[in-house]
PDB file of C-alpha atoms in Angstrom:
ATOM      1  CA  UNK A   1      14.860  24.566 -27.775  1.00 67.00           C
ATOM      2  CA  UNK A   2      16.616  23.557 -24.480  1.00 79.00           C
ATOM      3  CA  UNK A   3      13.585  21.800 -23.039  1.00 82.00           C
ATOM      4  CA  UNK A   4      15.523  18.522 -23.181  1.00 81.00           C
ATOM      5  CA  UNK A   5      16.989  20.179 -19.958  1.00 78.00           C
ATOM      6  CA  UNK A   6      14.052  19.940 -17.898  1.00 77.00           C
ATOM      7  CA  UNK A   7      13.273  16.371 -19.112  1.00 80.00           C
ATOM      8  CA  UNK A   8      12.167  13.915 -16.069  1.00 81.00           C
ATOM      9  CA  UNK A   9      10.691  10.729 -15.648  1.00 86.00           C
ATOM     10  CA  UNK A  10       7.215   8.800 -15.297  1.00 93.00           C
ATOM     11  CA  UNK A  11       6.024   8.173 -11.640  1.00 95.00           C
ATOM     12  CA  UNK A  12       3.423   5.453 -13.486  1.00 96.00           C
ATOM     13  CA  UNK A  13       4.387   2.360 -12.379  1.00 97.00           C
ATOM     14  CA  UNK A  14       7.310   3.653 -10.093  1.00 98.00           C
ATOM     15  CA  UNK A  15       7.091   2.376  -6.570  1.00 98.00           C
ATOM     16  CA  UNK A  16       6.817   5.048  -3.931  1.00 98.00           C
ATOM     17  CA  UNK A  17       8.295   3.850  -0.477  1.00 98.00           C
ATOM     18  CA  UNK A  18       5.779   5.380   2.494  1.00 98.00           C
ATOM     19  CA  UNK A  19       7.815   5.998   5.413  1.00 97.00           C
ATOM     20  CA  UNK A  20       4.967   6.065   8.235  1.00 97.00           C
ATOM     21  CA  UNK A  21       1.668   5.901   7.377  1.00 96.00           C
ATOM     22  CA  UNK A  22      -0.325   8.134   9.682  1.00 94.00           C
ATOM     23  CA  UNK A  23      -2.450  10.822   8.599  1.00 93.00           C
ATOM     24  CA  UNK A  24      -0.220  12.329   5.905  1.00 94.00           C
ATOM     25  CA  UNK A  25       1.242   8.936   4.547  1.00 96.00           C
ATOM     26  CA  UNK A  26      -2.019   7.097   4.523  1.00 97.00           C
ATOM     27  CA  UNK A  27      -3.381   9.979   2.348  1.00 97.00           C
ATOM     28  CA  UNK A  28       0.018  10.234   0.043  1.00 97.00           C
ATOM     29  CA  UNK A  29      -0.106   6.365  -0.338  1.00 98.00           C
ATOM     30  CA  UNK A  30      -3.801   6.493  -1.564  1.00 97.00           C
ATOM     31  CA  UNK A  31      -2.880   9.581  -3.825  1.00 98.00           C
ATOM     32  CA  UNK A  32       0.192   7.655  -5.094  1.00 98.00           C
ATOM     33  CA  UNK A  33      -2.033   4.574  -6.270  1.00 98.00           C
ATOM     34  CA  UNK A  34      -4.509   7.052  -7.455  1.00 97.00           C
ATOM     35  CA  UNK A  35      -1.871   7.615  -9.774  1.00 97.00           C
ATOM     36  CA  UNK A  36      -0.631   4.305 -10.592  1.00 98.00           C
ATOM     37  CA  UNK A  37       2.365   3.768  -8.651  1.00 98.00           C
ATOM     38  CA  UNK A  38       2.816   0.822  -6.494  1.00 98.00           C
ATOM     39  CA  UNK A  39       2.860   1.467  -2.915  1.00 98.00           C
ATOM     40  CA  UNK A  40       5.170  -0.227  -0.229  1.00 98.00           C
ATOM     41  CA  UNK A  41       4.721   0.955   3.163  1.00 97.00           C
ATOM     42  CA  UNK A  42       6.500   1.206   6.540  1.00 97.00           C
ATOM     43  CA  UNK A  43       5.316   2.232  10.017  1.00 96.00           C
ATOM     44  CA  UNK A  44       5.880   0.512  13.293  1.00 92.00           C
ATOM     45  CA  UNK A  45       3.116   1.288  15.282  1.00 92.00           C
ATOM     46  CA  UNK A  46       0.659  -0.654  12.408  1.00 94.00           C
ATOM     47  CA  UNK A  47       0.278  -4.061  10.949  1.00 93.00           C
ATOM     48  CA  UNK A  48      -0.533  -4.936   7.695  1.00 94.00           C
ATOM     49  CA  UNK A  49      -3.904  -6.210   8.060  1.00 94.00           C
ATOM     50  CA  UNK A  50      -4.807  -2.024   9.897  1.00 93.00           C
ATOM     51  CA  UNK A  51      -2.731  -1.183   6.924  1.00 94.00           C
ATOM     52  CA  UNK A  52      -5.337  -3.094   4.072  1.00 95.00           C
ATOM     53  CA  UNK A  53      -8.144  -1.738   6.108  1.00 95.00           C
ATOM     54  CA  UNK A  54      -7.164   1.460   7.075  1.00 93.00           C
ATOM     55  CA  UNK A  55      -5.234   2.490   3.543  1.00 94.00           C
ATOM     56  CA  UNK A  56      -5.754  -0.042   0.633  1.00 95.00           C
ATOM     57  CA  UNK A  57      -5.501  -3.668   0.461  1.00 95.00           C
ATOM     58  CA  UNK A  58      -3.040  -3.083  -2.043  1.00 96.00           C
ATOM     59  CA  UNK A  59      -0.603  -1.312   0.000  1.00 96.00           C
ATOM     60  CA  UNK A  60       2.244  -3.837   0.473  1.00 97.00           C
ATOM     61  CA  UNK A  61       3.027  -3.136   4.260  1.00 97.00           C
ATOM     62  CA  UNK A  62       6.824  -4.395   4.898  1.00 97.00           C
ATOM     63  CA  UNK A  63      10.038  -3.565   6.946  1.00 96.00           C
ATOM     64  CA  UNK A  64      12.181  -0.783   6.693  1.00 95.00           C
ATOM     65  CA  UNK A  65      15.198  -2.062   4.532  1.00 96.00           C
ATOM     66  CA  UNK A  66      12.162  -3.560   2.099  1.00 97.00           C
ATOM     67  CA  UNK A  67      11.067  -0.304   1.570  1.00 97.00           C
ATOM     68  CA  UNK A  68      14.687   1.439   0.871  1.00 96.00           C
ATOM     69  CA  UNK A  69      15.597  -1.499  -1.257  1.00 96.00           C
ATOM     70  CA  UNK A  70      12.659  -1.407  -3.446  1.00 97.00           C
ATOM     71  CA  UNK A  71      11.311   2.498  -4.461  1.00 98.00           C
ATOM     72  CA  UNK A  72      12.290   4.544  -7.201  1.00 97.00           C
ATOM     73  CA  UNK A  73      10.486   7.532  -4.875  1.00 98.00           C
ATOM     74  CA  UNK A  74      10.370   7.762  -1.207  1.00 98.00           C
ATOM     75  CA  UNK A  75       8.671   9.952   1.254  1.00 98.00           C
ATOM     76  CA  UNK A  76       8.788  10.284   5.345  1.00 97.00           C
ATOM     77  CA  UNK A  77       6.076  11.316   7.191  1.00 96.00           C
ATOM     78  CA  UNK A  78       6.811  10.358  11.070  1.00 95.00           C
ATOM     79  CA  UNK A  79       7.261  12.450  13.774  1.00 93.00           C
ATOM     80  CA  UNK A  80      10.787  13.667  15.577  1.00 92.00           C
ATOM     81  CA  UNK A  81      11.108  11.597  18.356  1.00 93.00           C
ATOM     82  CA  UNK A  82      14.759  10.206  19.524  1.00 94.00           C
ATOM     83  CA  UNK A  83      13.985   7.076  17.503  1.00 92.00           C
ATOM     84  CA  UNK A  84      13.480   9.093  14.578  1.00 94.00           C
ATOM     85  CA  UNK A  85      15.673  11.882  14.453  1.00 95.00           C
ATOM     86  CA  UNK A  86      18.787  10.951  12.134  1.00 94.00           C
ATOM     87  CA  UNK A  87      16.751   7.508  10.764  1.00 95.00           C
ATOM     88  CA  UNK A  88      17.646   8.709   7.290  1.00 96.00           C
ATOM     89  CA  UNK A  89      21.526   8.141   7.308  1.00 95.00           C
ATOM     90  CA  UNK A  90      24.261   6.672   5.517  1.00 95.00           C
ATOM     91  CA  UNK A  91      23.639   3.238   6.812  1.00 95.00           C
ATOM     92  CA  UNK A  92      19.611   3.954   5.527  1.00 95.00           C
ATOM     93  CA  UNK A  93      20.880   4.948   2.059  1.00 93.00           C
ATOM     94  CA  UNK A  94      23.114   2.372   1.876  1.00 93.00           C
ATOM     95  CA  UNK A  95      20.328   0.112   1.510  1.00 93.00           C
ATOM     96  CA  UNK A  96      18.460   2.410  -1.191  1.00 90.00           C
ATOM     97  CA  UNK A  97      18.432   1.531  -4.829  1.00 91.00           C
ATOM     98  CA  UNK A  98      20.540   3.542  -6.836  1.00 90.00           C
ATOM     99  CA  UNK A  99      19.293   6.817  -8.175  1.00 92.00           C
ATOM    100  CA  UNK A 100      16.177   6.843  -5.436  1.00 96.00           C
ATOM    101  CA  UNK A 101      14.307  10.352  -4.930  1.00 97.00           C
ATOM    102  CA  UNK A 102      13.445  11.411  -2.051  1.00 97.00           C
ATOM    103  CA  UNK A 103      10.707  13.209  -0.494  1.00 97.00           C
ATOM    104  CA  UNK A 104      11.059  14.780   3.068  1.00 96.00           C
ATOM    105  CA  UNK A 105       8.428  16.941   3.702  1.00 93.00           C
ATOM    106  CA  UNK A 106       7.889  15.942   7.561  1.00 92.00           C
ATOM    107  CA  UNK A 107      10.694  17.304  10.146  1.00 91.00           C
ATOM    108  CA  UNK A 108      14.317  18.338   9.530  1.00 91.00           C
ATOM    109  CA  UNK A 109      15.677  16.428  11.924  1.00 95.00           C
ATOM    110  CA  UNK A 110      15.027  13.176  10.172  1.00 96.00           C
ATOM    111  CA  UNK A 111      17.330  13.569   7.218  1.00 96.00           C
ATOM    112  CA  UNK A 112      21.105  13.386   8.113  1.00 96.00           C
ATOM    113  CA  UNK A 113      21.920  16.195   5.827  1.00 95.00           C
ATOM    114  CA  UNK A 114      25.533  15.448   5.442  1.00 96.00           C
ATOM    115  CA  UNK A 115      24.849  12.031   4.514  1.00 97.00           C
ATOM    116  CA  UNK A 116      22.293  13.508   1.938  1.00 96.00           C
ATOM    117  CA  UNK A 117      24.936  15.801   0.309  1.00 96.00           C
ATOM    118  CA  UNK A 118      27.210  12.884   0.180  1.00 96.00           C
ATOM    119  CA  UNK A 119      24.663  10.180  -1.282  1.00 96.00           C
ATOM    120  CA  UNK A 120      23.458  13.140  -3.661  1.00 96.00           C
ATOM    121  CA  UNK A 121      27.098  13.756  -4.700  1.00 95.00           C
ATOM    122  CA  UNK A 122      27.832   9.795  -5.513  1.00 94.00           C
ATOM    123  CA  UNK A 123      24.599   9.568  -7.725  1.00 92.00           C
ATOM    124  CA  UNK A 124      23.554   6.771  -4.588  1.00 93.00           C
ATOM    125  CA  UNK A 125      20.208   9.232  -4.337  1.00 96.00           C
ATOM    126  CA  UNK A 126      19.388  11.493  -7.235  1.00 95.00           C
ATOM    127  CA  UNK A 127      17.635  13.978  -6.032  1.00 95.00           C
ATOM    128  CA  UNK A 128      16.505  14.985  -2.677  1.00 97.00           C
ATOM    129  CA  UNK A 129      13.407  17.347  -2.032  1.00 96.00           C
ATOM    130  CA  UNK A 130      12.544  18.984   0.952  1.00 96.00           C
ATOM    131  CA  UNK A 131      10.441  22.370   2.328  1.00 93.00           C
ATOM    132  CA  UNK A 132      13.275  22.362   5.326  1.00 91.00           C
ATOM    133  CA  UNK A 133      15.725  25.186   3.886  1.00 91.00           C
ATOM    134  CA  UNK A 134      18.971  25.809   5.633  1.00 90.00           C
ATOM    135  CA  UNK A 135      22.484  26.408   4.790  1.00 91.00           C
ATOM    136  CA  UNK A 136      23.063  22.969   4.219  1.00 92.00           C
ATOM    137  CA  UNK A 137      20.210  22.127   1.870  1.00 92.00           C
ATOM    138  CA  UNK A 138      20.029  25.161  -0.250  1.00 93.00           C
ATOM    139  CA  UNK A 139      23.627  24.256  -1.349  1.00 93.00           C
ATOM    140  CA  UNK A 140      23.118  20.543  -1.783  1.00 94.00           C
ATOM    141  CA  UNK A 141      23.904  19.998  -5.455  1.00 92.00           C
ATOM    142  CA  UNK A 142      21.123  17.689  -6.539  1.00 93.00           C
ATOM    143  CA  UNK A 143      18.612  19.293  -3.734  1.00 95.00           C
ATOM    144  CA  UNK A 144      15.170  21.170  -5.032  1.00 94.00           C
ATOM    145  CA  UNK A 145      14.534  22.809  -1.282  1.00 95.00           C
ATOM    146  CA  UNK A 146      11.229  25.304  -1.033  1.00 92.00           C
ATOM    147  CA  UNK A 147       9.734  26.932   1.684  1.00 89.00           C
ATOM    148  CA  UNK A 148       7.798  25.374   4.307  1.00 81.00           C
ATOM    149  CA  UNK A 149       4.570  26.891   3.843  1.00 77.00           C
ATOM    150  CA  UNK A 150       1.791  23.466   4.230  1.00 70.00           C
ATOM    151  CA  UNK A 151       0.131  25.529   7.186  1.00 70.00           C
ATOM    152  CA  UNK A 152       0.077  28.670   5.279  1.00 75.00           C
ATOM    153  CA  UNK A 153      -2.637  28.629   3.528  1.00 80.00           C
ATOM    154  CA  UNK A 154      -5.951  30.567   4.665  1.00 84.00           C
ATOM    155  CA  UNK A 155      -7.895  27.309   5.381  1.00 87.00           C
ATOM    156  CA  UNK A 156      -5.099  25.778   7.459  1.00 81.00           C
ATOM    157  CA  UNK A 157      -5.007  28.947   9.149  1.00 82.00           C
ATOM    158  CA  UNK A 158      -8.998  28.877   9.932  1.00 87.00           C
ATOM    159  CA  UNK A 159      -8.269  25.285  10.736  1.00 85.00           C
ATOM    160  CA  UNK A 160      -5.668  25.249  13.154  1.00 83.00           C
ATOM    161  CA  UNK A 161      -7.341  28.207  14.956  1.00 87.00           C
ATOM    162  CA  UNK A 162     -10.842  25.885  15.320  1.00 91.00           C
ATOM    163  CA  UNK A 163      -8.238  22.671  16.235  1.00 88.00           C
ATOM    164  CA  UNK A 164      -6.716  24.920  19.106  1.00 89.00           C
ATOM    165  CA  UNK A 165      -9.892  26.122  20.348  1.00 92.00           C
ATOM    166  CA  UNK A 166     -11.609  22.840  20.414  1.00 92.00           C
ATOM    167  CA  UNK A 167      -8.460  21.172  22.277  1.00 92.00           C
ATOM    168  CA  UNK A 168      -8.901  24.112  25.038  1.00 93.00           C
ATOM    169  CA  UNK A 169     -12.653  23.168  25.095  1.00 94.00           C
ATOM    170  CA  UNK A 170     -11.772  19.627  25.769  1.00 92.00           C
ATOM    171  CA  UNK A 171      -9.366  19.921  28.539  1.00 92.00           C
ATOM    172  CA  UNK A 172     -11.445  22.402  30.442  1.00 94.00           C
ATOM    173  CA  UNK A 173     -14.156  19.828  30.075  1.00 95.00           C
ATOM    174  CA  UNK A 174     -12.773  16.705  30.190  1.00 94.00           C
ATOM    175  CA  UNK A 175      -9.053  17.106  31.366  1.00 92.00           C
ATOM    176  CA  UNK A 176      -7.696  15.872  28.079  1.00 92.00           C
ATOM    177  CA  UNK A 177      -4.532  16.749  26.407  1.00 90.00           C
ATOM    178  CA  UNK A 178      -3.833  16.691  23.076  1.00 83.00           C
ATOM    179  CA  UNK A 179      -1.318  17.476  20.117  1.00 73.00           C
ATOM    180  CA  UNK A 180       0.564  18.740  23.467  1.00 70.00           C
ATOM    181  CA  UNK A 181       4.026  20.485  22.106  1.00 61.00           C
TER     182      UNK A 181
END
């Protein structure tokens, strides 16, 4: 009877802003056509012909505000580094359309949560969703927040085990470093 509670809304023919498209957002952009969205992409270490190549040719690669402006959905997936930590802020949802979701499944540190809580409370974003809980996030009103758990499954397990063994490998054999933390 109160199902009218948990009503939502179609991601077919949403756009989903990509915010980096590495690994993960190449593979979320793909999945996110896959379903019919439209996909707009951002990453600054890529151009959009790598982008039509690498992803889909109908990825539209474009500029950060382009991508806030535009989406009804988006999602980060860059790394923390000085540039990055704090990107998402008030001046970054400033540009958003009103009533924007958004998807932060990457690092913590990229999400101003204050400015979250505040663009959550104004309606500016509608929901935010994250696997980074804290204080702050499990009492954003507006906020799903889970656990963390994308590496905690037994194949990622198995997986990161054969990754760190095959990086050891290849620095006692070749000198190289990688993934270094």
């Amino acid at each position: 009877k109160a199902k009218k509670q948990f009503a939502g809304g179609e991601i077919l023919g949403k756009t989903l802003g990509v915010i980096g498209l590495g690994a993960i957002g190449k593979l979320v952009a793909q999945s996110a056509e896959a379903l019919g969205m439209k996909v707009i992409g951002y990453d600054p270490a890529m151009d959009e012909i790598t982008v039509h190549e690498q992803i889909s040719p109908t990825v539209e690669f474009a500029d950060l505000p382009k991508v806030l402006k535009e989406s009804d959905f988006i999602t980060i997936h860059v790394p923390a580094l000085p540039a990055t930590k704090g990107m998402i802020n008030v001046d970054a949802i400033d540009q958003r359309k009103d009533g924007v979701v958004f998807l932060n499944f990457s690092r913590d540190v990229l999400v101003n949560e204050d400015d979250m809580a505040e663009a959550l409370a104004s309606k500016k974003v509608k929901c935010y969703v994250t696997d980074f809980p804290n204080t702050k996030s499990v009492n954003m009103e507006g906020a799903i927040v889970i656990p963390h758990l994308g590496a905690s499954t037994e194949e990622s397990e198995d997986n990161c085990a054969k990754m760190a063994a095959a990086e050891v490998k290849d620095f006692l054999e070749n000198g190289n470093i990688t993934h270094s933390v």
